[in-house]
Amino acid sequence: MLTGKLVRLRARAMTDLDNSLRWINDPEVTRFLGGQTRYPFSREQEEAWLTAAVLRTHPPEISLSIDTLAGSRHIGGIGLHKVSPEDRKAELGIMIGEQDCWGLGYGTDAIRTLLRFAFDEINLNRIELQVHDDNARAIACYLKCGFVEEGRLRQDRYKDGAYYDTLVMGILASEFRAP
Ligand SMILES: CC(C)(COP(=O)(O)OP(=O)(O)OC[C@H]1O[C@@H](n2cnc3c(N)ncnc32)[C@H](O)[C@@H]1OP(=O)(O)O)[C@@H](O)C(=O)NCCC(=O)NCCS
């Protein structure tokens, strides 16, 4: 269990299934996720994904649920993916599924809490992520956490009849620790 100022990051549980299935089928949530989330998810698919996450909480895939500290409400998930023991790096992914919880600081706190774990507990050196360039809320959140823009994948995604760029962002352990 990783405890921040606003949220707690805990192992995923099968009791998360109803919320996870609702969020992964909510177009407002998934419009910035892309990939497979373009398609409707069946309960069986989501259950298979969740089962794998429940059974494996260690590298190379660390996938955790986000609960609010106040009220212990399950509001989303966060993870470190493709953790590399050689390069000491991983990819960060996050989804706050409850729309009424957007913009309240939960995402920032969840990311800071996971970065502290990544750099200070499991000795990673670099965390990277990709974000749609029209996802202003996510970009603002990542900048607040200390990520910097490292590159732009041009016309990387197609949605709503147009191509969009994807930003590559990253943060190093030395930057996270800098005063
Ligand atoms: C992206 C996400 C993780 C951010 O978490 P959050 O809890 O909503 O974000 P926070 O409240 O911590 O920070 C968001 C910041 O963006 C700002 N913001 C909100 N909407 C914005 C907008 N439309 N344009 C610019 N900034 C915006 C907020 O004001 C806040 O900054 P502030 O604290 O300085 O005021 C969450 O909204 C989410 O999961 N969204 C749906 C899925 C998604 O986009 N996942 C990320 C895929 S890369």
mmCIF file of C-alpha atoms and ligand atoms in Angstrom:
data_model
loop_
_atom_site.group_PDB
_atom_site.id
_atom_site.type_symbol
_atom_site.label_atom_id
_atom_site.label_comp_id
_atom_site.label_asym_id
_atom_site.label_seq_id
_atom_site.Cartn_x
_atom_site.Cartn_y
_atom_site.Cartn_z
ATOM 1 C CA MET A 1 0.000 0.000 0.000
ATOM 2 C CA LEU A 2 1.434 3.377 -1.040
ATOM 3 C CA THR A 3 0.012 6.387 0.749
ATOM 4 C CA GLY A 4 -0.006 9.912 -0.623
ATOM 5 C CA LYS A 5 -1.637 13.110 0.643
ATOM 6 C CA LEU A 6 -5.009 12.554 -1.090
ATOM 7 C CA VAL A 7 -4.929 8.964 -2.322
ATOM 8 C CA ARG A 8 -3.833 5.467 -1.464
ATOM 9 C CA LEU A 9 -2.428 3.118 -4.124
ATOM 10 C CA ARG A 10 -3.289 -0.501 -3.402
ATOM 11 C CA ALA A 11 -3.225 -3.876 -5.123
ATOM 12 C CA ARG A 12 -6.090 -4.348 -7.556
ATOM 13 C CA ALA A 13 -8.937 -6.600 -6.409
ATOM 14 C CA MET A 14 -11.655 -8.525 -8.253
ATOM 15 C CA THR A 15 -14.190 -6.317 -6.459
ATOM 16 C CA ASP A 16 -12.867 -3.480 -8.693
ATOM 17 C CA LEU A 17 -14.448 -5.159 -11.730
ATOM 18 C CA ASP A 18 -17.744 -3.251 -11.904
ATOM 19 C CA ASN A 19 -16.025 0.136 -11.725
ATOM 20 C CA SER A 20 -13.260 -0.848 -14.151
ATOM 21 C CA LEU A 21 -15.792 -2.141 -16.693
ATOM 22 C CA ARG A 22 -17.863 1.054 -16.412
ATOM 23 C CA TRP A 23 -14.798 3.290 -16.892
ATOM 24 C CA ILE A 24 -13.300 1.368 -19.824
ATOM 25 C CA ASN A 25 -16.633 1.681 -21.646
ATOM 26 C CA ASP A 26 -17.018 5.418 -20.920
ATOM 27 C CA PRO A 27 -16.038 7.360 -24.074
ATOM 28 C CA GLU A 28 -15.287 10.497 -22.038
ATOM 29 C CA VAL A 29 -12.675 8.532 -20.096
ATOM 30 C CA THR A 30 -11.217 6.550 -22.985
ATOM 31 C CA ARG A 31 -11.087 9.263 -25.645
ATOM 32 C CA PHE A 32 -7.578 10.113 -24.444
ATOM 33 C CA LEU A 33 -6.416 6.522 -24.029
ATOM 34 C CA GLY A 34 -6.666 5.299 -27.624
ATOM 35 C CA GLY A 35 -5.402 1.877 -28.656
ATOM 36 C CA GLN A 36 -7.678 -1.036 -27.761
ATOM 37 C CA THR A 37 -9.934 1.238 -25.695
ATOM 38 C CA ARG A 38 -11.491 2.474 -28.944
ATOM 39 C CA TYR A 39 -13.484 -0.752 -28.953
ATOM 40 C CA PRO A 40 -16.240 -1.785 -26.538
ATOM 41 C CA PHE A 41 -14.955 -4.022 -23.729
ATOM 42 C CA SER A 42 -16.898 -7.092 -22.647
ATOM 43 C CA ARG A 43 -17.151 -8.093 -18.999
ATOM 44 C CA GLU A 44 -15.156 -11.229 -19.825
ATOM 45 C CA GLN A 45 -12.329 -9.220 -21.429
ATOM 46 C CA GLU A 46 -12.135 -6.816 -18.518
ATOM 47 C CA GLU A 47 -12.290 -9.673 -16.025
ATOM 48 C CA ALA A 48 -9.385 -11.416 -17.781
ATOM 49 C CA TRP A 49 -7.340 -8.196 -17.727
ATOM 50 C CA LEU A 50 -8.165 -7.544 -14.077
ATOM 51 C CA THR A 51 -7.408 -11.128 -13.064
ATOM 52 C CA ALA A 52 -3.932 -10.820 -14.572
ATOM 53 C CA ALA A 53 -3.378 -7.521 -12.743
ATOM 54 C CA VAL A 54 -4.616 -8.968 -9.446
ATOM 55 C CA LEU A 55 -2.242 -11.930 -9.712
ATOM 56 C CA ARG A 56 0.841 -9.895 -10.659
ATOM 57 C CA THR A 57 1.797 -6.765 -8.739
ATOM 58 C CA HIS A 58 5.544 -6.905 -9.386
ATOM 59 C CA PRO A 59 7.739 -5.995 -12.402
ATOM 60 C CA PRO A 60 7.585 -5.952 -15.319
ATOM 61 C CA GLU A 61 3.959 -4.826 -14.774
ATOM 62 C CA ILE A 62 2.919 -2.976 -11.614
ATOM 63 C CA SER A 63 -0.769 -2.156 -11.771
ATOM 64 C CA LEU A 64 -2.513 -0.559 -8.788
ATOM 65 C CA SER A 65 -5.915 0.824 -7.874
ATOM 66 C CA ILE A 66 -6.373 4.394 -6.678
ATOM 67 C CA ASP A 67 -8.584 5.004 -3.636
ATOM 68 C CA THR A 68 -9.243 8.380 -2.042
ATOM 69 C CA LEU A 69 -7.714 8.646 1.428
ATOM 70 C CA ALA A 70 -10.876 10.342 2.652
ATOM 71 C CA GLY A 71 -13.724 7.871 2.263
ATOM 72 C CA SER A 72 -11.707 5.097 0.569
ATOM 73 C CA ARG A 73 -13.539 5.606 -2.726
ATOM 74 C CA HIS A 74 -12.163 3.619 -5.661
ATOM 75 C CA ILE A 75 -11.627 6.265 -8.368
ATOM 76 C CA GLY A 76 -9.119 4.842 -10.835
ATOM 77 C CA GLY A 77 -5.956 2.968 -11.584
ATOM 78 C CA ILE A 78 -2.277 3.665 -12.152
ATOM 79 C CA GLY A 79 0.638 1.559 -13.252
ATOM 80 C CA LEU A 80 4.278 1.196 -14.186
ATOM 81 C CA HIS A 81 4.566 -0.861 -17.347
ATOM 82 C CA LYS A 82 7.453 -2.553 -19.147
ATOM 83 C CA VAL A 83 9.701 -2.106 -16.105
ATOM 84 C CA SER A 84 13.232 -2.735 -17.370
ATOM 85 C CA PRO A 85 15.796 -4.044 -14.858
ATOM 86 C CA GLU A 86 18.634 -3.266 -17.275
ATOM 87 C CA ASP A 87 17.709 0.306 -18.173
ATOM 88 C CA ARG A 88 16.058 1.047 -14.799
ATOM 89 C CA LYS A 89 13.071 2.634 -16.528
ATOM 90 C CA ALA A 90 9.311 2.117 -16.933
ATOM 91 C CA GLU A 91 6.267 3.593 -18.642
ATOM 92 C CA LEU A 92 3.598 5.286 -16.524
ATOM 93 C CA GLY A 93 -0.110 5.007 -17.218
ATOM 94 C CA ILE A 94 -3.004 6.482 -15.240
ATOM 95 C CA MET A 95 -6.769 6.661 -15.474
ATOM 96 C CA ILE A 96 -9.062 8.415 -13.023
ATOM 97 C CA GLY A 97 -12.338 6.822 -14.074
ATOM 98 C CA GLU A 98 -14.744 8.856 -11.952
ATOM 99 C CA GLN A 99 -15.339 12.068 -13.889
ATOM 100 C CA ASP A 100 -16.459 13.997 -10.812
ATOM 101 C CA CYS A 101 -12.953 13.430 -9.439
ATOM 102 C CA TRP A 102 -11.120 15.095 -12.329
ATOM 103 C CA GLY A 103 -9.258 18.316 -11.630
ATOM 104 C CA LEU A 104 -9.213 17.838 -7.859
ATOM 105 C CA GLY A 105 -5.539 16.951 -7.510
ATOM 106 C CA TYR A 106 -5.987 13.180 -7.195
ATOM 107 C CA GLY A 107 -4.062 12.401 -10.393
ATOM 108 C CA THR A 108 -1.126 14.597 -9.382
ATOM 109 C CA ASP A 109 -0.969 13.013 -5.934
ATOM 110 C CA ALA A 110 -1.233 9.473 -7.326
ATOM 111 C CA ILE A 111 1.608 10.121 -9.788
ATOM 112 C CA ARG A 112 3.855 11.776 -7.185
ATOM 113 C CA THR A 113 3.236 8.836 -4.858
ATOM 114 C CA LEU A 114 4.097 6.299 -7.554
ATOM 115 C CA LEU A 115 7.181 8.271 -8.648
ATOM 116 C CA ARG A 116 8.438 8.273 -5.039
ATOM 117 C CA PHE A 117 8.003 4.502 -4.988
ATOM 118 C CA ALA A 118 9.660 4.104 -8.401
ATOM 119 C CA PHE A 119 12.726 6.199 -7.585
ATOM 120 C CA ASP A 120 13.180 5.673 -3.841
ATOM 121 C CA GLU A 121 11.992 2.087 -3.346
ATOM 122 C CA ILE A 122 12.596 0.059 -6.501
ATOM 123 C CA ASN A 123 15.529 2.081 -7.823
ATOM 124 C CA LEU A 124 14.236 3.134 -11.232
ATOM 125 C CA ASN A 125 16.039 5.996 -12.958
ATOM 126 C CA ARG A 126 13.598 7.123 -15.629
ATOM 127 C CA ILE A 127 9.821 7.150 -16.027
ATOM 128 C CA GLU A 128 8.319 7.961 -19.388
ATOM 129 C CA LEU A 129 4.825 8.280 -20.801
ATOM 130 C CA GLN A 130 2.918 9.176 -23.920
ATOM 131 C CA VAL A 131 0.014 11.619 -23.922
ATOM 132 C CA HIS A 132 -2.322 12.875 -26.638
ATOM 133 C CA ASP A 133 -1.439 16.488 -27.408
ATOM 134 C CA ASP A 134 -5.108 17.513 -27.050
ATOM 135 C CA ASN A 135 -5.292 16.122 -23.482
ATOM 136 C CA ALA A 136 -4.639 19.459 -21.765
ATOM 137 C CA ARG A 137 -5.635 18.258 -18.290
ATOM 138 C CA ALA A 138 -3.226 15.326 -18.383
ATOM 139 C CA ILE A 139 -0.363 17.447 -19.752
ATOM 140 C CA ALA A 140 -0.885 20.053 -17.008
ATOM 141 C CA CYS A 141 -0.885 17.255 -14.431
ATOM 142 C CA TYR A 142 2.342 15.684 -15.775
ATOM 143 C CA LEU A 143 4.129 19.059 -15.920
ATOM 144 C CA LYS A 144 3.157 19.671 -12.287
ATOM 145 C CA CYS A 145 4.733 16.320 -11.393
ATOM 146 C CA GLY A 146 8.007 17.319 -13.065
ATOM 147 C CA PHE A 147 7.746 15.561 -16.433
ATOM 148 C CA VAL A 148 9.264 17.401 -19.390
ATOM 149 C CA GLU A 149 8.338 17.110 -23.049
ATOM 150 C CA GLU A 150 10.956 15.045 -24.875
ATOM 151 C CA GLY A 151 9.422 14.592 -28.271
ATOM 152 C CA ARG A 152 6.379 14.691 -30.505
ATOM 153 C CA LEU A 153 5.086 11.818 -32.612
ATOM 154 C CA ARG A 154 3.420 13.586 -35.524
ATOM 155 C CA GLN A 155 -0.028 12.454 -36.733
ATOM 156 C CA ASP A 156 0.278 9.455 -34.434
ATOM 157 C CA ARG A 157 -3.439 8.911 -33.769
ATOM 158 C CA TYR A 158 -6.662 9.103 -35.702
ATOM 159 C CA LYS A 159 -9.912 10.148 -34.060
ATOM 160 C CA ASP A 160 -12.935 12.285 -34.853
ATOM 161 C CA GLY A 161 -11.901 12.278 -38.507
ATOM 162 C CA ALA A 162 -8.450 13.797 -38.000
ATOM 163 C CA TYR A 163 -4.883 12.895 -37.082
ATOM 164 C CA TYR A 164 -3.424 14.076 -33.775
ATOM 165 C CA ASP A 165 0.103 14.245 -32.395
ATOM 166 C CA THR A 166 1.296 12.348 -29.337
ATOM 167 C CA LEU A 167 3.782 13.837 -26.869
ATOM 168 C CA VAL A 168 6.547 11.800 -25.268
ATOM 169 C CA MET A 169 7.302 13.008 -21.731
ATOM 170 C CA GLY A 170 9.827 11.816 -19.173
ATOM 171 C CA ILE A 171 11.275 12.441 -15.721
ATOM 172 C CA LEU A 172 14.590 11.278 -14.255
ATOM 173 C CA ALA A 173 15.266 10.319 -10.644
ATOM 174 C CA SER A 174 17.716 13.240 -10.325
ATOM 175 C CA GLU A 175 15.014 15.671 -11.490
ATOM 176 C CA PHE A 176 12.436 14.233 -9.083
ATOM 177 C CA ARG A 177 14.897 14.640 -6.185
ATOM 178 C CA ALA A 178 16.077 18.120 -7.176
ATOM 179 C CA PRO A 179 14.976 20.733 -4.623
HETATM 180 C C1 LIG B 1 -5.364 12.939 -16.719
HETATM 181 C C2 LIG B 1 -5.745 12.664 -15.271
HETATM 182 C C3 LIG B 1 -4.946 11.476 -14.744
HETATM 183 C C4 LIG B 1 -5.362 13.895 -14.424
HETATM 184 O O1 LIG B 1 -5.746 13.662 -13.094
HETATM 185 P P1 LIG B 1 -6.600 14.805 -12.338
HETATM 186 O O2 LIG B 1 -6.796 14.361 -10.947
HETATM 187 O O3 LIG B 1 -7.819 15.094 -13.152
HETATM 188 O O4 LIG B 1 -5.573 16.021 -12.438
HETATM 189 P P2 LIG B 1 -5.136 17.068 -11.310
HETATM 190 O O5 LIG B 1 -6.351 17.669 -10.691
HETATM 191 O O6 LIG B 1 -4.153 16.446 -10.388
HETATM 192 O O7 LIG B 1 -4.335 18.142 -12.202
HETATM 193 C C5 LIG B 1 -4.918 18.612 -13.381
HETATM 194 C C6 LIG B 1 -4.416 20.018 -13.669
HETATM 195 O O8 LIG B 1 -4.863 20.346 -14.979
HETATM 196 C C7 LIG B 1 -5.592 21.538 -14.933
HETATM 197 N N1 LIG B 1 -6.632 21.406 -15.936
HETATM 198 C C8 LIG B 1 -7.841 20.827 -15.839
HETATM 199 N N2 LIG B 1 -8.503 20.916 -17.003
HETATM 200 C C9 LIG B 1 -7.680 21.559 -17.845
HETATM 201 C C10 LIG B 1 -7.787 21.959 -19.196
HETATM 202 N N3 LIG B 1 -8.879 21.695 -19.915
HETATM 203 N N4 LIG B 1 -6.740 22.630 -19.739
HETATM 204 C C11 LIG B 1 -5.624 22.880 -19.043
HETATM 205 N N5 LIG B 1 -5.454 22.524 -17.751
HETATM 206 C C12 LIG B 1 -6.483 21.869 -17.174
HETATM 207 C C13 LIG B 1 -6.144 21.620 -13.535
HETATM 208 O O9 LIG B 1 -6.448 22.951 -13.218
HETATM 209 C C14 LIG B 1 -4.979 21.046 -12.740
HETATM 210 O O10 LIG B 1 -3.953 22.001 -12.538
HETATM 211 P P3 LIG B 1 -3.891 22.913 -11.182
HETATM 212 O O11 LIG B 1 -3.858 21.973 -10.029
HETATM 213 O O12 LIG B 1 -2.613 23.672 -11.339
HETATM 214 O O13 LIG B 1 -5.107 23.744 -11.181
HETATM 215 C C15 LIG B 1 -7.280 12.382 -15.122
HETATM 216 O O14 LIG B 1 -8.006 13.546 -15.429
HETATM 217 C C16 LIG B 1 -7.742 11.240 -16.015
HETATM 218 O O15 LIG B 1 -7.481 10.097 -15.703
HETATM 219 N N6 LIG B 1 -8.442 11.566 -17.122
HETATM 220 C C17 LIG B 1 -9.039 10.545 -18.021
HETATM 221 C C18 LIG B 1 -8.035 9.552 -18.618
HETATM 222 C C19 LIG B 1 -6.752 10.195 -19.078
HETATM 223 O O16 LIG B 1 -6.723 11.208 -19.744
HETATM 224 N N7 LIG B 1 -5.622 9.553 -18.688
HETATM 225 C C20 LIG B 1 -4.282 10.007 -19.067
HETATM 226 C C21 LIG B 1 -3.897 9.418 -20.372
HETATM 227 S S1 LIG B 1 -2.241 9.920 -20.860
#
